[in-house]
Amino acid sequence: MNSLKGAVPSIMGHSNRKYVVITCKTIPMNEQKNPPYYRLLPVAVFGGFLLVWELSSKFGVFPEYSIPSPMSVAHGFVEETRGHLFDDVIASLFRVMFGFGLSVTLGVPFGLWLGLKPMARAAFLPAVNFFRALSPLAWIPFAVIWFQLGDKPAVFLIWISAFFPVVLATMAAVAN
């Protein structure tokens, strides 16, 4: 009764109760014997999607300004990579690294302190949990009002998104 084999339903009974147990045997992907052309199916599906997209663009099913053709998208991507895409990626990486680095730099010591001092944990944990529960999107108006436009509001939003999880993870690791 303890060994259940295959995908064959079995009926086990105790007095008047009957249970149907259905089990399935899983086969690892490398043991399945699929024909070699199965590997080309995702490529064919993607190609079919591109073909339908191109034809719907060509025959004007959707306006060009709302859904451009795949060729227009590829042309725009090439123009963008020749332009300032690299500079934009560097600027975004700077914001993410600075915001996350700031949250780790401030969050780990604060989490260590909360984890080591039960009185501090009792005092600050409700506030930490309150601010952690707030969506980072709710902070956008405050970030724009406090820091105007530029890198500062983006860094602040990344910091506020990562700070409270870092504090809580550090506190939990030290407290346990």
PDB file of C-alpha atoms in Angstrom:
ATOM      1  CA  MET A   1       0.000   0.000   0.000  1.00  0.00           C
ATOM      2  CA  ASN A   2       2.966   2.336   0.525  1.00  0.00           C
ATOM      3  CA  SER A   3       4.433   1.931  -2.933  1.00  0.00           C
ATOM      4  CA  LEU A   4       2.405   3.608  -5.652  1.00  0.00           C
ATOM      5  CA  LYS A   5       3.632   2.878  -9.171  1.00  0.00           C
ATOM      6  CA  GLY A   6       2.930   4.379 -12.551  1.00  0.00           C
ATOM      7  CA  ALA A   7      -0.141   6.375 -13.520  1.00  0.00           C
ATOM      8  CA  VAL A   8      -2.578   3.571 -12.819  1.00  0.00           C
ATOM      9  CA  PRO A   9      -5.413   4.532 -10.455  1.00  0.00           C
ATOM     10  CA  SER A  10      -5.644   2.318  -7.436  1.00  0.00           C
ATOM     11  CA  ILE A  11      -8.395   1.941  -4.859  1.00  0.00           C
ATOM     12  CA  MET A  12      -7.485   1.530  -1.227  1.00  0.00           C
ATOM     13  CA  GLY A  13     -10.142   0.873   1.348  1.00  0.00           C
ATOM     14  CA  HIS A  14     -10.482   0.986   5.111  1.00  0.00           C
ATOM     15  CA  SER A  15     -13.815  -0.358   6.378  1.00  0.00           C
ATOM     16  CA  ASN A  16     -16.486   1.541   4.426  1.00  0.00           C
ATOM     17  CA  ARG A  17     -14.244   4.333   3.112  1.00  0.00           C
ATOM     18  CA  LYS A  18     -12.653   4.120  -0.322  1.00  0.00           C
ATOM     19  CA  TYR A  19      -9.998   6.418  -1.669  1.00  0.00           C
ATOM     20  CA  VAL A  20      -8.822   6.811  -5.238  1.00  0.00           C
ATOM     21  CA  VAL A  21      -5.155   7.659  -5.505  1.00  0.00           C
ATOM     22  CA  ILE A  22      -3.796   8.679  -8.868  1.00  0.00           C
ATOM     23  CA  THR A  23      -0.065   9.044  -9.241  1.00  0.00           C
ATOM     24  CA  CYS A  24       2.009   9.964 -12.249  1.00  0.00           C
ATOM     25  CA  LYS A  25       5.559   8.965 -12.987  1.00  0.00           C
ATOM     26  CA  THR A  26       7.688  11.859 -14.116  1.00  0.00           C
ATOM     27  CA  ILE A  27      10.272  11.252 -16.783  1.00  0.00           C
ATOM     28  CA  PRO A  28      13.335  13.536 -16.877  1.00  0.00           C
ATOM     29  CA  MET A  29      13.640  15.597 -20.041  1.00  0.00           C
ATOM     30  CA  ASN A  30      16.825  13.853 -21.118  1.00  0.00           C
ATOM     31  CA  GLU A  31      15.102  10.433 -21.062  1.00  0.00           C
ATOM     32  CA  GLN A  32      12.249  11.465 -23.354  1.00  0.00           C
ATOM     33  CA  LYS A  33      12.678  10.334 -26.928  1.00  0.00           C
ATOM     34  CA  ASN A  34      11.558  13.253 -29.070  1.00  0.00           C
ATOM     35  CA  PRO A  35      12.437  13.561 -32.739  1.00  0.00           C
ATOM     36  CA  PRO A  36      15.221  16.065 -33.502  1.00  0.00           C
ATOM     37  CA  TYR A  37      12.848  18.450 -35.286  1.00  0.00           C
ATOM     38  CA  TYR A  38      11.105  19.146 -31.943  1.00  0.00           C
ATOM     39  CA  ARG A  39      13.954  21.548 -31.219  1.00  0.00           C
ATOM     40  CA  LEU A  40      12.916  23.643 -34.214  1.00  0.00           C
ATOM     41  CA  LEU A  41       9.295  24.045 -33.103  1.00  0.00           C
ATOM     42  CA  PRO A  42       9.909  27.142 -30.920  1.00  0.00           C
ATOM     43  CA  VAL A  43      11.771  28.766 -33.818  1.00  0.00           C
ATOM     44  CA  ALA A  44       8.870  27.972 -36.152  1.00  0.00           C
ATOM     45  CA  VAL A  45       6.353  29.434 -33.714  1.00  0.00           C
ATOM     46  CA  PHE A  46       8.422  32.613 -33.343  1.00  0.00           C
ATOM     47  CA  GLY A  47       8.812  32.868 -37.134  1.00  0.00           C
ATOM     48  CA  GLY A  48       5.058  32.398 -37.591  1.00  0.00           C
ATOM     49  CA  PHE A  49       4.410  35.144 -35.057  1.00  0.00           C
ATOM     50  CA  LEU A  50       6.757  37.499 -36.938  1.00  0.00           C
ATOM     51  CA  LEU A  51       5.095  36.612 -40.252  1.00  0.00           C
ATOM     52  CA  VAL A  52       1.585  37.315 -38.921  1.00  0.00           C
ATOM     53  CA  TRP A  53       2.837  40.560 -37.390  1.00  0.00           C
ATOM     54  CA  GLU A  54       4.476  41.676 -40.666  1.00  0.00           C
ATOM     55  CA  LEU A  55       1.433  40.771 -42.768  1.00  0.00           C
ATOM     56  CA  SER A  56      -0.982  42.518 -40.424  1.00  0.00           C
ATOM     57  CA  SER A  57       1.234  45.620 -40.627  1.00  0.00           C
ATOM     58  CA  LYS A  58       1.526  45.400 -44.403  1.00  0.00           C
ATOM     59  CA  PHE A  59      -2.229  45.101 -44.949  1.00  0.00           C
ATOM     60  CA  GLY A  60      -3.012  47.873 -42.482  1.00  0.00           C
ATOM     61  CA  VAL A  61      -4.891  45.842 -39.895  1.00  0.00           C
ATOM     62  CA  PHE A  62      -3.449  48.175 -37.250  1.00  0.00           C
ATOM     63  CA  PRO A  63      -2.203  51.733 -37.780  1.00  0.00           C
ATOM     64  CA  GLU A  64       1.567  52.068 -38.125  1.00  0.00           C
ATOM     65  CA  TYR A  65       1.815  54.457 -35.166  1.00  0.00           C
ATOM     66  CA  SER A  66       0.233  51.955 -32.746  1.00  0.00           C
ATOM     67  CA  ILE A  67       1.818  48.678 -33.904  1.00  0.00           C
ATOM     68  CA  PRO A  68       4.797  49.227 -36.213  1.00  0.00           C
ATOM     69  CA  SER A  69       6.048  46.456 -38.445  1.00  0.00           C
ATOM     70  CA  PRO A  70       8.891  44.186 -37.288  1.00  0.00           C
ATOM     71  CA  MET A  71      11.187  45.778 -39.852  1.00  0.00           C
ATOM     72  CA  SER A  72      10.423  49.264 -38.452  1.00  0.00           C
ATOM     73  CA  VAL A  73      11.175  48.006 -34.951  1.00  0.00           C
ATOM     74  CA  ALA A  74      14.472  46.450 -36.113  1.00  0.00           C
ATOM     75  CA  HIS A  75      15.416  49.663 -37.957  1.00  0.00           C
ATOM     76  CA  GLY A  76      14.624  51.750 -34.863  1.00  0.00           C
ATOM     77  CA  PHE A  77      16.657  49.415 -32.670  1.00  0.00           C
ATOM     78  CA  VAL A  78      19.673  49.714 -34.985  1.00  0.00           C
ATOM     79  CA  GLU A  79      19.352  53.521 -34.968  1.00  0.00           C
ATOM     80  CA  GLU A  80      19.083  53.539 -31.179  1.00  0.00           C
ATOM     81  CA  THR A  81      22.166  51.337 -30.705  1.00  0.00           C
ATOM     82  CA  ARG A  82      24.162  53.647 -32.957  1.00  0.00           C
ATOM     83  CA  GLY A  83      22.888  56.609 -30.969  1.00  0.00           C
ATOM     84  CA  HIS A  84      22.805  56.942 -27.227  1.00  0.00           C
ATOM     85  CA  LEU A  85      21.671  53.506 -26.021  1.00  0.00           C
ATOM     86  CA  PHE A  86      25.018  52.760 -24.383  1.00  0.00           C
ATOM     87  CA  ASP A  87      24.932  56.050 -22.462  1.00  0.00           C
ATOM     88  CA  ASP A  88      21.378  55.327 -21.271  1.00  0.00           C
ATOM     89  CA  VAL A  89      22.369  51.834 -20.087  1.00  0.00           C
ATOM     90  CA  ILE A  90      25.333  53.266 -18.157  1.00  0.00           C
ATOM     91  CA  ALA A  91      23.090  55.906 -16.549  1.00  0.00           C
ATOM     92  CA  SER A  92      20.540  53.267 -15.528  1.00  0.00           C
ATOM     93  CA  LEU A  93      23.237  50.990 -14.113  1.00  0.00           C
ATOM     94  CA  PHE A  94      24.600  53.932 -12.117  1.00  0.00           C
ATOM     95  CA  ARG A  95      21.171  54.610 -10.613  1.00  0.00           C
ATOM     96  CA  VAL A  96      20.570  50.966  -9.742  1.00  0.00           C
ATOM     97  CA  MET A  97      24.046  50.379  -8.299  1.00  0.00           C
ATOM     98  CA  PHE A  98      24.027  53.603  -6.282  1.00  0.00           C
ATOM     99  CA  GLY A  99      20.491  53.071  -4.927  1.00  0.00           C
ATOM    100  CA  PHE A 100      21.065  49.429  -4.043  1.00  0.00           C
ATOM    101  CA  GLY A 101      24.523  50.149  -2.629  1.00  0.00           C
ATOM    102  CA  LEU A 102      23.045  52.870  -0.435  1.00  0.00           C
ATOM    103  CA  SER A 103      20.303  50.535   0.780  1.00  0.00           C
ATOM    104  CA  VAL A 104      22.849  47.837   1.666  1.00  0.00           C
ATOM    105  CA  THR A 105      25.191  50.357   3.290  1.00  0.00           C
ATOM    106  CA  LEU A 106      22.410  51.716   5.510  1.00  0.00           C
ATOM    107  CA  GLY A 107      20.211  48.617   5.776  1.00  0.00           C
ATOM    108  CA  VAL A 108      22.759  46.053   6.946  1.00  0.00           C
ATOM    109  CA  PRO A 109      23.937  48.004  10.025  1.00  0.00           C
ATOM    110  CA  PHE A 110      20.349  48.912  10.894  1.00  0.00           C
ATOM    111  CA  GLY A 111      19.295  45.263  10.497  1.00  0.00           C
ATOM    112  CA  LEU A 112      22.241  44.104  12.605  1.00  0.00           C
ATOM    113  CA  TRP A 113      21.258  46.533  15.343  1.00  0.00           C
ATOM    114  CA  LEU A 114      17.611  45.417  15.227  1.00  0.00           C
ATOM    115  CA  GLY A 115      18.644  41.765  15.261  1.00  0.00           C
ATOM    116  CA  LEU A 116      20.980  42.120  18.230  1.00  0.00           C
ATOM    117  CA  LYS A 117      18.865  44.449  20.395  1.00  0.00           C
ATOM    118  CA  PRO A 118      15.377  43.143  21.269  1.00  0.00           C
ATOM    119  CA  MET A 119      14.312  46.531  22.655  1.00  0.00           C
ATOM    120  CA  ALA A 120      15.278  48.289  19.416  1.00  0.00           C
ATOM    121  CA  ARG A 121      13.465  45.589  17.440  1.00  0.00           C
ATOM    122  CA  ALA A 122      10.327  46.080  19.534  1.00  0.00           C
ATOM    123  CA  ALA A 123      10.532  49.854  19.014  1.00  0.00           C
ATOM    124  CA  PHE A 124      11.325  50.026  15.289  1.00  0.00           C
ATOM    125  CA  LEU A 125       9.903  46.843  13.732  1.00  0.00           C
ATOM    126  CA  PRO A 126       6.323  48.172  13.417  1.00  0.00           C
ATOM    127  CA  ALA A 127       7.560  51.222  11.498  1.00  0.00           C
ATOM    128  CA  VAL A 128       9.853  49.111   9.313  1.00  0.00           C
ATOM    129  CA  ASN A 129       6.995  46.744   8.481  1.00  0.00           C
ATOM    130  CA  PHE A 130       4.669  49.667   7.769  1.00  0.00           C
ATOM    131  CA  PHE A 131       7.046  51.317   5.302  1.00  0.00           C
ATOM    132  CA  ARG A 132       7.976  47.967   3.745  1.00  0.00           C
ATOM    133  CA  ALA A 133       4.337  47.329   2.939  1.00  0.00           C
ATOM    134  CA  LEU A 134       4.016  50.608   1.018  1.00  0.00           C
ATOM    135  CA  SER A 135       4.408  50.213  -2.716  1.00  0.00           C
ATOM    136  CA  PRO A 136       7.480  51.925  -4.197  1.00  0.00           C
ATOM    137  CA  LEU A 137       5.111  53.416  -6.788  1.00  0.00           C
ATOM    138  CA  ALA A 138       3.391  55.343  -3.986  1.00  0.00           C
ATOM    139  CA  TRP A 139       6.669  57.131  -3.317  1.00  0.00           C
ATOM    140  CA  ILE A 140       6.952  58.572  -6.862  1.00  0.00           C
ATOM    141  CA  PRO A 141       5.078  61.834  -6.146  1.00  0.00           C
ATOM    142  CA  PHE A 142       7.137  62.390  -3.001  1.00  0.00           C
ATOM    143  CA  ALA A 143      10.373  61.640  -4.858  1.00  0.00           C
ATOM    144  CA  VAL A 144       9.534  64.169  -7.575  1.00  0.00           C
ATOM    145  CA  ILE A 145       8.479  66.829  -5.045  1.00  0.00           C
ATOM    146  CA  TRP A 146      11.509  66.308  -2.796  1.00  0.00           C
ATOM    147  CA  PHE A 147      14.195  65.762  -5.439  1.00  0.00           C
ATOM    148  CA  GLN A 148      12.690  67.295  -8.633  1.00  0.00           C
ATOM    149  CA  LEU A 149      13.719  65.504 -11.839  1.00  0.00           C
ATOM    150  CA  GLY A 150      16.966  63.746 -12.667  1.00  0.00           C
ATOM    151  CA  ASP A 151      18.901  60.942 -11.036  1.00  0.00           C
ATOM    152  CA  LYS A 152      18.008  61.692  -7.419  1.00  0.00           C
ATOM    153  CA  PRO A 153      14.343  60.557  -7.491  1.00  0.00           C
ATOM    154  CA  ALA A 154      15.292  57.350  -9.331  1.00  0.00           C
ATOM    155  CA  VAL A 155      18.040  56.584  -6.810  1.00  0.00           C
ATOM    156  CA  PHE A 156      15.627  57.313  -3.956  1.00  0.00           C
ATOM    157  CA  LEU A 157      12.979  54.949  -5.388  1.00  0.00           C
ATOM    158  CA  ILE A 158      15.524  52.162  -5.837  1.00  0.00           C
ATOM    159  CA  TRP A 159      16.828  52.789  -2.311  1.00  0.00           C
ATOM    160  CA  ILE A 160      13.354  52.707  -0.752  1.00  0.00           C
ATOM    161  CA  SER A 161      12.515  49.540  -2.693  1.00  0.00           C
ATOM    162  CA  ALA A 162      15.566  47.658  -1.425  1.00  0.00           C
ATOM    163  CA  PHE A 163      16.182  49.173   2.026  1.00  0.00           C
ATOM    164  CA  PHE A 164      13.396  47.527   4.016  1.00  0.00           C
ATOM    165  CA  PRO A 165      13.861  44.003   2.599  1.00  0.00           C
ATOM    166  CA  VAL A 166      17.606  44.272   3.349  1.00  0.00           C
ATOM    167  CA  VAL A 167      16.876  45.433   6.916  1.00  0.00           C
ATOM    168  CA  LEU A 168      14.394  42.637   7.553  1.00  0.00           C
ATOM    169  CA  ALA A 169      16.577  39.914   6.011  1.00  0.00           C
ATOM    170  CA  THR A 170      19.602  41.032   8.029  1.00  0.00           C
ATOM    171  CA  MET A 171      17.576  41.321  11.212  1.00  0.00           C
ATOM    172  CA  ALA A 172      16.072  37.851  10.751  1.00  0.00           C
ATOM    173  CA  ALA A 173      19.469  36.311  10.030  1.00  0.00           C
ATOM    174  CA  VAL A 174      21.051  37.841  13.136  1.00  0.00           C
ATOM    175  CA  ALA A 175      18.079  37.252  15.444  1.00  0.00           C
ATOM    176  CA  ASN A 176      17.892  33.551  14.573  1.00  0.00           C
TER     177      ASN A 176
END
